[in-house]
CSV table of C-alpha atoms in Angstrom, one decimal:
chain,number,residue,atom,x,y,z
A,1,MET,CA,-0.3,-0.2,-0.5
A,2,ASN,CA,1.2,3.1,-1.0
A,3,ILE,CA,2.6,5.8,2.3
A,4,VAL,CA,1.8,9.9,2.5
A,5,ILE,CA,3.8,11.5,4.6
A,6,TRP,CA,2.5,14.9,4.5
A,7,ASP,CA,3.2,18.2,7.2
A,8,ILE,CA,1.3,21.2,7.8
A,9,GLU,CA,2.7,25.2,8.8
A,10,THR,CA,-0.6,27.7,10.2
A,11,ASP,CA,-1.4,30.7,11.9
A,12,SER,CA,-1.9,28.9,15.5
A,13,SER,CA,-1.6,26.1,17.7
A,14,ASN,CA,-5.1,26.4,17.9
A,15,THR,CA,-7.0,23.1,16.0
A,16,PHE,CA,-10.7,24.6,16.2
A,17,TYR,CA,-9.6,27.9,14.7
A,18,GLY,CA,-6.5,27.8,13.6
A,19,THR,CA,-5.7,28.1,9.2
A,20,ILE,CA,-3.2,25.7,7.6
A,21,ILE,CA,-1.3,29.0,5.7
A,22,GLU,CA,1.2,25.3,4.3
A,23,ILE,CA,0.8,21.5,3.1
A,24,GLY,CA,3.8,19.6,1.6
A,25,ALA,CA,3.7,15.8,1.5
A,26,ILE,CA,5.7,13.4,-0.2
A,27,LEU,CA,3.7,10.3,-2.5
A,28,MET,CA,5.8,6.7,-1.7
A,29,ASN,CA,5.3,3.5,-2.5
A,30,ASP,CA,6.0,0.7,0.6
A,31,ASN,CA,9.7,0.5,-0.6
A,32,PHE,CA,10.3,4.3,0.6
A,33,GLN,CA,10.2,4.9,-3.1
A,34,GLU,CA,8.5,8.1,-3.9
A,35,LEU,CA,6.4,8.9,-6.5
A,36,ASP,CA,5.0,12.2,-6.2
A,37,LYS,CA,5.1,15.4,-4.1
A,38,LEU,CA,2.8,18.4,-3.2
A,39,ASN,CA,3.8,21.6,-2.1
A,40,ILE,CA,0.9,24.3,-1.5
A,41,ARG,CA,0.8,27.9,0.3
A,42,CYS,CA,-2.5,30.5,1.0
A,43,ARG,CA,-3.0,33.8,1.8
A,44,LEU,CA,-4.7,33.7,5.0
A,45,PRO,CA,-8.0,34.5,5.0
A,46,GLU,CA,-9.6,37.8,5.8
A,47,GLY,CA,-10.2,39.2,9.0
A,48,VAL,CA,-8.2,36.1,10.2
A,49,ILE,CA,-5.6,37.3,13.5
A,50,PRO,CA,-2.6,34.6,13.5
A,51,GLN,CA,-0.7,34.2,17.1
A,52,ALA,CA,2.2,36.1,17.4
A,53,GLY,CA,5.0,32.3,18.1
A,54,ALA,CA,3.2,30.3,15.3
A,55,LEU,CA,4.9,32.4,12.5
A,56,LEU,CA,7.9,32.6,14.7
A,57,VAL,CA,8.1,29.9,14.1
A,58,ASN,CA,7.3,28.7,10.6
A,59,GLN,CA,8.7,32.1,9.6
A,60,SER,CA,5.6,33.3,7.5
A,61,ASN,CA,6.1,37.4,7.0
A,62,VAL,CA,3.2,39.6,5.8
A,63,SER,CA,5.0,39.4,1.9
A,64,MET,CA,4.1,35.2,2.3
A,65,LEU,CA,0.5,35.9,4.8
A,66,THR,CA,-0.5,37.6,1.8
A,67,GLN,CA,0.9,37.3,-1.9
A,68,ALA,CA,0.7,33.4,-1.8
A,69,ASN,CA,-0.8,31.9,-5.9
A,70,TYR,CA,-3.4,30.5,-3.5
A,71,SER,CA,-6.2,31.7,-2.1
A,72,HIS,CA,-7.1,29.2,1.6
A,73,TYR,CA,-10.6,27.6,-0.8
A,74,GLN,CA,-7.9,26.7,-3.5
A,75,MET,CA,-5.8,24.9,-1.1
A,76,LEU,CA,-8.6,23.1,0.4
A,77,GLN,CA,-9.4,22.6,-3.3
A,78,GLU,CA,-6.1,21.4,-4.3
A,79,VAL,CA,-5.5,19.0,-1.3
A,80,GLU,CA,-8.2,18.1,-1.4
A,81,THR,CA,-8.3,16.6,-5.2
A,82,THR,CA,-4.4,15.9,-4.7
A,83,PHE,CA,-5.4,13.5,-1.6
A,84,LYS,CA,-8.1,11.9,-3.7
A,85,LYS,CA,-4.9,10.9,-6.0
A,86,TRP,CA,-3.3,9.0,-4.0
A,87,SER,CA,-6.2,7.1,-2.8
A,88,PRO,CA,-6.2,4.9,-1.1
A,89,ALA,CA,-2.9,5.1,1.4
A,90,VAL,CA,-1.7,5.2,4.6
A,91,PHE,CA,-1.5,9.1,5.9
A,92,MET,CA,1.4,9.9,8.3
A,93,GLY,CA,3.3,12.9,9.8
A,94,TYR,CA,5.5,13.8,12.4
A,95,ALA,CA,2.6,13.7,15.9
A,96,ASN,CA,0.1,14.8,12.9
A,97,ILE,CA,-3.4,12.6,14.9
A,98,ASN,CA,-2.8,14.6,17.7
A,99,PHE,CA,-2.2,17.6,15.1
A,100,ASP,CA,-2.6,18.4,11.9
A,101,ASP,CA,-4.8,15.0,10.7
A,102,GLU,CA,-7.1,17.4,13.8
A,103,MET,CA,-6.7,20.1,11.9
A,104,LEU,CA,-7.6,19.0,8.0
A,105,ARG,CA,-10.6,17.7,9.8
A,106,LYS,CA,-11.5,20.2,11.4
A,107,GLU,CA,-9.9,23.2,8.0
A,108,PHE,CA,-12.5,20.5,5.9
A,109,PHE,CA,-15.4,20.8,7.9
A,110,LYS,CA,-16.0,24.2,8.1
A,111,GLY,CA,-14.2,24.2,4.2
A,112,LEU,CA,-17.1,22.4,3.4
A,113,ARG,CA,-15.7,19.0,2.6
A,114,GLN,CA,-16.0,15.4,3.8
A,115,PRO,CA,-13.8,16.0,7.1
A,116,TYR,CA,-12.3,11.7,7.4
A,117,LEU,CA,-10.2,11.6,3.9
A,118,THR,CA,-6.9,10.1,5.1
A,119,ASN,CA,-8.8,7.2,7.3
A,120,THR,CA,-12.2,6.5,5.2
A,121,ASN,CA,-12.9,4.6,2.2
A,122,GLY,CA,-9.5,2.4,1.8
A,123,ASN,CA,-6.9,4.9,2.9
A,124,LYS,CA,-5.1,4.4,6.5
A,125,ARG,CA,-3.6,6.8,8.6
A,126,GLN,CA,-0.1,6.5,11.4
A,127,ASP,CA,2.2,9.3,13.3
A,128,GLY,CA,5.9,9.0,12.9
A,129,LEU,CA,6.3,9.9,16.5
A,130,ASN,CA,4.0,6.8,18.1
A,131,ILE,CA,6.8,5.1,15.9
A,132,VAL,CA,9.8,6.5,16.6
A,133,ARG,CA,8.3,6.2,20.2
A,134,ALA,CA,7.7,2.5,20.1
A,135,ALA,CA,10.7,1.8,17.9
A,136,PHE,CA,12.7,3.9,20.5
A,137,ALA,CA,10.5,1.4,23.3
A,138,VAL,CA,11.8,-1.8,21.2
A,139,ASN,CA,15.7,-0.2,21.2
A,140,LYS,CA,17.0,3.1,23.0
A,141,GLN,CA,20.3,2.1,20.6
A,142,LEU,CA,18.5,2.3,17.4
A,143,MET,CA,18.7,6.1,17.1
A,144,LYS,CA,21.0,8.9,18.6
A,145,THR,CA,18.8,11.4,20.7
A,146,GLU,CA,19.3,14.6,22.7
A,147,ILE,CA,18.7,14.0,26.6
A,148,ASN,CA,16.5,16.7,28.4
A,149,ASP,CA,17.3,18.6,31.8
A,150,LYS,CA,15.5,15.4,33.5
A,151,GLY,CA,17.5,12.6,31.8
A,152,ASN,CA,14.7,11.7,29.2
A,153,ALA,CA,15.1,10.9,25.0
A,154,ILE,CA,14.4,14.4,22.8
A,155,MET,CA,12.3,12.9,20.7
A,156,LYS,CA,11.4,16.5,18.3
A,157,LEU,CA,11.4,15.4,14.2
A,158,GLU,CA,14.4,18.8,14.0
A,159,SER,CA,16.0,17.0,17.2
A,160,LEU,CA,16.2,13.6,16.3
A,161,ALA,CA,16.3,13.8,12.3
A,162,ARG,CA,20.0,16.4,13.5
A,163,MET,CA,21.4,13.8,15.7
A,164,ASN,CA,21.0,11.1,13.4
A,165,GLY,CA,23.3,12.6,10.6
A,166,ILE,CA,20.2,14.1,9.1
A,167,GLU,CA,20.4,17.7,7.4
A,168,SER,CA,17.8,19.7,9.9
A,169,SER,CA,18.3,23.4,8.8
A,170,GLY,CA,15.4,24.2,7.4
A,171,ALA,CA,13.0,23.3,9.5
A,172,HIS,CA,9.5,24.3,9.7
A,173,ASN,CA,8.9,24.6,6.3
A,174,ALA,CA,5.8,22.0,5.3
A,175,LEU,CA,7.7,19.8,2.5
A,176,PHE,CA,11.0,20.2,4.6
A,177,ASP,CA,9.3,18.6,7.2
A,178,ALA,CA,7.9,15.2,5.5
A,179,ASN,CA,11.5,14.5,4.0
A,180,LEU,CA,13.1,14.6,8.0
A,181,THR,CA,9.9,12.3,8.8
A,182,LYS,CA,10.9,10.8,5.8
A,183,LEU,CA,14.0,10.1,6.0
A,184,VAL,CA,13.7,8.9,10.0
A,185,LEU,CA,11.0,6.2,10.0
A,186,GLU,CA,13.6,5.6,6.5
A,187,LYS,CA,16.3,4.2,9.5
A,188,ILE,CA,13.2,2.7,10.7
A,189,TYR,CA,12.1,0.6,8.3
A,190,LYS,CA,16.1,-0.1,7.3
A,191,ASP,CA,16.9,-1.2,10.4
A,192,GLN,CA,13.8,-2.6,12.8
A,193,ASN,CA,11.7,-3.5,10.0
A,194,VAL,CA,10.0,-5.6,12.9
A,195,THR,CA,8.2,-2.3,14.0
A,196,TRP,CA,7.7,-0.6,11.2
A,197,ARG,CA,5.7,-3.9,10.0
A,198,SER,CA,3.5,-3.6,13.0
A,199,ALA,CA,3.0,-0.2,12.9
A,200,MET,CA,1.2,-0.9,9.5
A,201,LEU,CA,-0.9,-3.4,11.1
A,202,THR,CA,-2.6,-1.0,12.5
A,203,GLY,CA,-3.4,1.6,10.6
A,204,SER,CA,-7.1,1.7,11.2
A,205,ARG,CA,-10.2,1.2,14.1
A,206,GLU,CA,-11.0,-2.3,12.4
A,207,GLU,CA,-7.6,-3.3,12.2
A,208,VAL,CA,-6.5,-2.3,15.8
A,209,GLU,CA,-10.3,-4.2,17.5
A,210,ASN,CA,-8.6,-7.2,15.0
A,211,PHE,CA,-5.3,-8.3,16.2
A,212,ALA,CA,-6.8,-7.8,20.3
A,213,ARG,CA,-9.7,-10.3,19.1
A,214,ASN,CA,-7.0,-13.0,17.5
A,215,GLU,CA,-4.6,-12.3,20.6
A,216,THR,CA,-4.2,-13.7,24.0
A,217,LEU,CA,-1.7,-11.0,25.6
A,218,PHE,CA,0.1,-8.8,23.1
A,219,SER,CA,2.9,-5.5,24.1
A,220,THR,CA,2.4,-2.1,23.3
A,221,SER,CA,4.0,0.8,23.8
A,222,GLU,CA,3.0,4.3,25.8
A,223,TYR,CA,4.4,6.9,25.9
A,224,PHE,CA,4.7,9.3,30.1
A,225,TYR,CA,6.3,12.2,31.4
A,226,GLY,CA,9.4,12.0,28.4
A,227,LYS,CA,9.5,8.3,28.5
A,228,SER,CA,9.0,5.7,25.8
A,229,LYS,CA,7.6,2.8,28.1
A,230,ILE,CA,6.0,-1.2,27.2
A,231,TYR,CA,3.2,-2.5,28.7
A,232,LEU,CA,2.7,-6.8,28.5
A,233,VAL,CA,-1.5,-6.9,28.4
A,234,ALA,CA,-4.7,-9.1,28.0
A,235,PRO,CA,-7.4,-7.5,26.4
A,236,LEU,CA,-10.7,-8.0,28.4
A,237,HIS,CA,-13.4,-11.1,26.7
A,238,PRO,CA,-14.7,-10.3,23.5
A,239,GLU,CA,-17.9,-8.8,23.5
A,240,TYR,CA,-16.9,-6.5,26.3
A,241,MET,CA,-13.3,-6.0,25.0
A,242,LEU,CA,-13.8,-1.9,23.6
A,243,HIS,CA,-15.2,1.0,25.5
A,244,PRO,CA,-19.4,0.9,25.2
A,245,LEU,CA,-19.3,4.8,24.5
A,246,TYR,CA,-15.6,5.2,23.0
A,247,LYS,CA,-15.1,2.2,21.0
A,248,TRP,CA,-11.4,2.0,21.1
A,249,VAL,CA,-10.1,-1.6,22.6
A,250,GLN,CA,-9.7,-2.1,26.8
A,251,ALA,CA,-7.1,-4.9,28.5
A,252,TYR,CA,-5.8,-5.5,31.0
A,253,ASP,CA,-2.5,-4.6,32.1
A,254,LEU,CA,-0.6,-8.1,33.6
A,255,ARG,CA,1.4,-6.8,36.2
A,256,PHE,CA,-1.7,-7.2,38.2
A,257,ASP,CA,-3.4,-10.1,39.5
A,258,PRO,CA,-6.7,-10.8,38.2
A,259,ASN,CA,-8.1,-12.6,41.4
A,260,ALA,CA,-6.9,-8.9,43.3
A,261,HIS,CA,-10.8,-7.9,41.3
A,262,ILE,CA,-13.3,-10.4,39.5
A,263,ASN,CA,-15.9,-10.3,42.8
A,264,LEU,CA,-15.4,-6.6,43.7
A,265,SER,CA,-18.4,-5.2,43.3
A,266,LEU,CA,-18.7,-3.0,40.9
A,267,GLU,CA,-18.9,0.4,43.1
A,268,ASP,CA,-15.7,-1.1,44.2
A,269,LEU,CA,-14.7,-1.9,40.9
A,270,LYS,CA,-15.4,2.1,39.8
A,271,ASN,CA,-12.4,2.5,42.4
A,272,GLU,CA,-10.0,0.7,41.8
A,273,MET,CA,-10.3,1.7,37.7
A,274,LYS,CA,-9.7,5.4,39.1
A,275,LYS,CA,-7.2,4.9,40.7
A,276,SER,CA,-3.0,4.8,39.8
A,277,PRO,CA,-1.0,3.1,38.5
A,278,LYS,CA,-3.9,1.9,36.5
A,279,PHE,CA,-5.0,-2.3,36.0
A,280,LEU,CA,-6.7,-1.2,33.1
A,281,ARG,CA,-4.7,0.1,30.0
A,282,THR,CA,-7.3,1.4,27.1
A,283,ILE,CA,-5.9,1.7,23.4
A,284,ARG,CA,-7.5,4.6,21.8
A,285,SER,CA,-8.5,2.6,18.2
A,286,ASN,CA,-8.5,5.3,16.0
A,287,LYS,CA,-5.2,7.0,16.7
A,288,ALA,CA,-3.5,4.4,15.3
A,289,PRO,CA,-1.4,3.1,18.1
A,290,VAL,CA,2.1,0.9,17.4
A,291,LEU,CA,0.5,-3.2,19.1
A,292,LEU,CA,4.0,-5.7,19.1
A,293,HIS,CA,4.4,-9.0,20.0
A,294,SER,CA,4.1,-10.3,23.8
A,295,ASP,CA,7.8,-11.2,23.4
A,296,TYR,CA,8.6,-7.6,24.4
A,297,GLY,CA,6.8,-7.2,26.5
A,298,PHE,CA,7.7,-10.1,29.1
A,299,LYS,CA,11.5,-9.2,28.7
A,300,GLU,CA,10.4,-5.7,30.9
A,301,ASP,CA,9.8,-4.6,34.4
A,302,PRO,CA,7.9,-5.8,35.7
A,303,TYR,CA,6.7,-9.1,33.8
A,304,SER,CA,10.2,-9.9,33.6
A,305,ALA,CA,9.8,-10.9,37.7
A,306,ILE,CA,6.9,-12.5,37.2
A,307,SER,CA,7.2,-15.7,35.7
A,308,LYS,CA,6.1,-16.7,31.6
A,309,ASP,CA,3.7,-19.0,32.9
A,310,VAL,CA,2.0,-16.9,35.8
A,311,LEU,CA,1.3,-13.8,33.3
A,312,MET,CA,0.0,-16.3,30.2
A,313,ASN,CA,-2.3,-17.5,33.2
A,314,ARG,CA,-3.3,-14.6,33.8
A,315,ALA,CA,-3.9,-13.3,30.8
A,316,LYS,CA,-6.5,-16.2,30.1
A,317,ILE,CA,-9.0,-15.9,33.0
A,318,ILE,CA,-9.5,-12.0,31.5
A,319,ARG,CA,-9.8,-13.2,27.8
A,320,GLU,CA,-12.6,-15.9,29.7
A,321,ASN,CA,-14.2,-14.3,32.3
A,322,LYS,CA,-17.2,-12.8,30.6
A,323,ASP,CA,-19.1,-11.7,33.4
A,324,PHE,CA,-15.8,-9.5,35.6
A,325,CYS,CA,-15.7,-7.6,31.5
A,326,SER,CA,-19.1,-7.0,31.0
A,327,ARG,CA,-18.3,-5.8,34.5
A,328,ILE,CA,-15.1,-4.0,33.7
A,329,SER,CA,-17.2,-2.1,30.4
A,330,LEU,CA,-20.5,-1.4,32.7
A,331,ALA,CA,-18.3,1.1,35.2
A,332,LEU,CA,-16.7,2.5,31.7
A,333,SER,CA,-19.9,3.3,31.0
A,334,GLU,CA,-20.9,4.9,33.8
A,335,ILE,CA,-17.4,7.2,34.0
A,336,ALA,CA,-18.3,8.2,31.4
A,337,GLN,CA,-21.9,9.4,32.1
A,338,GLU,CA,-20.7,10.5,35.2
A,339,LYS,CA,-18.3,12.9,33.0
A,340,ARG,CA,-20.5,13.7,30.3
A,341,ASP,CA,-24.1,14.7,33.5
A,342,THR,CA,-20.6,17.2,34.9
A,343,GLY,CA,-19.6,18.6,31.0
A,344,SER,CA,-21.8,21.4,29.6
A,345,GLN,CA,-22.9,21.2,25.9
A,346,LEU,CA,-24.3,25.3,26.0
A,347,ASP,CA,-20.6,26.8,24.7
A,348,ILE,CA,-19.8,25.4,22.2
A,349,THR,CA,-19.7,26.8,18.3
A,350,PRO,CA,-19.8,25.7,15.5
A,351,GLU,CA,-15.8,25.7,14.7
A,352,GLU,CA,-15.6,23.3,17.5
A,353,SER,CA,-19.2,21.2,17.1
A,354,ILE,CA,-18.2,18.6,14.6
A,355,TYR,CA,-17.9,15.2,16.5
A,356,SER,CA,-20.4,16.5,19.0
A,357,LYS,CA,-22.8,16.9,15.7
A,358,PHE,CA,-21.8,14.6,13.2
A,359,VAL,CA,-23.3,16.3,9.1
A,360,ASP,CA,-25.7,14.2,8.4
A,361,ASN,CA,-24.8,11.9,4.7
A,362,LYS,CA,-27.6,13.3,2.5
A,363,GLU,CA,-25.7,17.2,3.0
A,364,THR,CA,-23.2,15.3,1.0
A,365,PRO,CA,-24.8,15.3,-2.2
A,366,LYS,CA,-25.2,19.0,-1.8
A,367,MET,CA,-21.4,19.7,-0.4
A,368,GLU,CA,-20.3,18.1,-3.8
A,369,LYS,CA,-22.7,20.5,-5.9
A,370,TRP,CA,-21.2,23.0,-4.2
A,371,HIS,CA,-17.6,23.6,-4.9
A,372,GLN,CA,-18.9,22.2,-8.7
A,373,SER,CA,-20.9,25.8,-9.4
A,374,SER,CA,-20.0,29.6,-9.7
A,375,TRP,CA,-19.7,31.2,-6.8
A,376,GLU,CA,-22.8,33.7,-7.6
A,377,ASP,CA,-25.0,29.4,-7.7
A,378,LYS,CA,-22.6,28.3,-4.4
A,379,LEU,CA,-25.5,31.2,-2.4
A,380,LYS,CA,-28.2,30.0,-3.7
A,381,LEU,CA,-27.5,26.3,-3.1
A,382,LEU,CA,-26.7,27.2,1.0
A,383,ASP,CA,-30.6,27.1,0.8
A,384,LYS,CA,-30.4,23.5,0.2
A,385,PHE,CA,-29.2,23.1,3.0
A,386,GLU,CA,-30.6,22.1,6.3
A,387,ASP,CA,-27.7,22.5,8.7
A,388,GLU,CA,-27.2,25.0,9.6
A,389,ARG,CA,-23.4,25.0,10.6
A,390,LEU,CA,-22.6,24.7,6.8
A,391,ILE,CA,-24.3,27.7,5.7
A,392,GLU,CA,-22.9,29.7,7.9
A,393,PHE,CA,-19.7,28.3,6.7
A,394,GLY,CA,-20.8,28.7,3.3
A,395,LYS,CA,-21.7,32.2,3.0
A,396,LYS,CA,-17.7,32.8,5.3
A,397,ILE,CA,-16.4,31.4,2.3
A,398,ILE,CA,-17.9,33.4,-0.1
A,399,TYR,CA,-17.0,36.6,1.9
A,400,GLN,CA,-13.6,35.3,1.6
A,401,GLU,CA,-13.5,34.8,-2.0
A,402,ALA,CA,-16.6,36.8,-4.3
A,403,PRO,CA,-18.0,39.4,-1.3
A,404,GLU,CA,-19.0,40.7,-4.9
A,405,VAL,CA,-21.8,38.3,-4.7
A,406,LEU,CA,-22.8,38.6,-1.4
A,407,SER,CA,-26.1,41.5,-1.0
A,408,GLU,CA,-25.1,44.8,1.4
A,409,ASN,CA,-27.1,43.2,4.6
A,410,VAL,CA,-25.3,39.8,4.4
A,411,LEU,CA,-22.0,41.3,3.5
A,412,LYS,CA,-22.7,43.1,6.7
A,413,ASP,CA,-24.1,40.9,8.8
A,414,ILE,CA,-20.3,39.2,9.0
A,415,LYS,CA,-18.5,41.6,9.1
A,416,ARG,CA,-20.0,42.7,12.2
A,417,GLY,CA,-19.4,39.7,13.4
A,418,ILE,CA,-16.1,39.0,12.6
A,419,ALA,CA,-15.6,42.6,14.0
A,420,THR,CA,-17.0,41.2,17.1
A,421,ARG,CA,-14.8,38.1,17.8
A,422,ILE,CA,-11.5,40.0,16.6
A,423,LEU,CA,-12.1,43.5,19.0
A,424,SER,CA,-13.9,41.5,22.2
A,425,THR,CA,-11.2,41.7,24.8
A,426,ASN,CA,-12.6,39.2,26.8
A,427,LYS,CA,-10.3,36.2,27.4
A,428,GLU,CA,-11.6,33.9,24.4
A,429,LYS,CA,-11.4,31.0,22.2
A,430,TRP,CA,-10.0,31.9,19.5
A,431,THR,CA,-7.6,34.4,18.6
A,432,THR,CA,-8.6,38.2,19.3
A,433,CYS,CA,-5.7,41.8,18.3
A,434,SER,CA,-5.6,42.2,22.2
A,435,ASP,CA,-3.7,38.3,22.3
A,436,PHE,CA,-1.5,39.5,19.6
A,437,TYR,CA,-0.5,42.0,20.3
A,438,THR,CA,0.0,40.8,23.9
A,439,GLU,CA,1.6,37.5,23.1
A,440,CYS,CA,3.9,40.3,20.2
A,441,ASP,CA,5.2,42.7,23.3
A,442,HIS,CA,6.1,39.2,25.1
A,443,PHE,CA,8.1,37.7,22.6
A,444,ARG,CA,9.6,41.8,21.2
A,445,ASN,CA,10.8,42.3,24.7
A,446,LYS,CA,12.6,38.6,24.8
A,447,PHE,CA,14.3,39.8,21.7
A,448,GLU,CA,14.7,42.9,22.2
A,449,SER,CA,17.1,41.9,25.0
A,450,GLU,CA,18.8,39.4,23.4
A,451,GLY,CA,20.1,42.0,21.1
A,452,ASN,CA,18.2,40.2,17.5
A,453,THR,CA,16.9,43.2,15.4
A,454,LYS,CA,15.7,40.5,12.3
A,455,LYS,CA,13.1,39.4,14.6
A,456,ILE,CA,11.7,43.0,16.0
A,457,GLU,CA,11.2,44.3,12.6
A,458,PHE,CA,10.0,40.5,11.6
A,459,LEU,CA,7.6,41.4,14.3
A,460,ASN,CA,6.5,45.1,13.3
A,461,GLU,CA,5.6,43.9,10.5
A,462,ILE,CA,3.2,41.3,11.2
A,463,ASN,CA,1.9,44.0,14.1
A,464,GLN,CA,1.8,46.3,11.0
A,465,TYR,CA,-1.3,44.0,9.7
A,466,VAL,CA,-2.7,42.9,12.2
A,467,GLU,CA,-3.4,46.8,12.7
A,468,ASN,CA,-4.7,47.6,9.2
A,469,ILE,CA,-6.8,44.4,10.5
A,470,GLU,CA,-8.7,46.0,14.0
A,471,LYS,CA,-9.4,49.4,12.3
A,472,LYS,CA,-11.0,47.6,9.2
A,473,TYR,CA,-13.2,46.2,11.5
A,474,GLU,CA,-13.5,48.4,13.7
A,475,ALA,CA,-15.0,50.7,11.1
A,476,ALA,CA,-18.0,47.9,10.3
């Protein structure tokens, strides 16, 4: 199966409200031979306030934010077209599961596109960082790493590449970082292929579930407080193996004796499940975990101090005790419901609602037709949508791309909406002008004390850019 290694640069670290401004991607076959590339940058959408820190990291100046060849809408269209052309494939980046994937999903959602492109229609996904951590847990001599103040290996992409002789001075350009990821992973592919092959077996929720159902016990690699750690676990009885709400695989940590938990009441079981260290390990089936053979766990502390026969017997007890596993499932359900009851859905904005309310499938053909239509027709077609969020997103896209087709009243409403957000002096979920100035002043003071005139000039230019946006919307 082909592999797509990709990376993004953004104007913010907030996946709900941030904007992708650059994407780099490499298509290759399963032997790491490059087949195609994508390198694309866009202009920052109208009325968006960036985070100063994000722009300092990816070195996006005002010229880049305002003069790129593609608009934001055009860039997302090109990315969707290319990724569909490259499918089916395994899509992966470096720490992409919790950031790049989330950002792209939410950008596609707000852009009236299918959000789950990288893990549907035969596509799978993995995370280069998960693979590196698993490989390091198996063999700490595989790669050279820097060590932090706490004595832990540093797994940042640029550091890891540099320590292993890979040129990394262009890091934080999307295509450059995608290539760094490729080169780091290629080392694992060549030098520790068993870990690479294991990672390729768990790129989808279904693959993870099937793996767990077919194994009496196995090893899982997790990362806590700067350390990669291997756990030896036994999945619960197949009927109760998945979390009742989140559908993640549930497995028993074999360092614990099941007899200590089997006869507990439901309330006592819930209390034990909340304690640390946990006897129940959650394997997030949709987050591309790297699952390994049980042999790795047998060699790790504290499992190595327990006889193999005892561990095998514990796994068998868990697998065969349907009643115990059903009570664990019930306890998980009640704990999840307690969390839901204490949470509030009242302040969720349309941008944040991607997971709380899925778009109805009947809207899909409308979205496809919408993208194929002229801007005038796009405005008319918004009346066909039943999902109010899509209507709101669609109007904002038209405002960004073809404001001339909007009526004066709609234009005023959108401008007032943007003004209300970006001019707010409250602590908001998105970046306001006030947030930007505070952050910019912080960095400016830092660079002044260091005598870094280049960075100060960069910040002053971005500051002027934001001031111009502020002035425009103060009159809205």
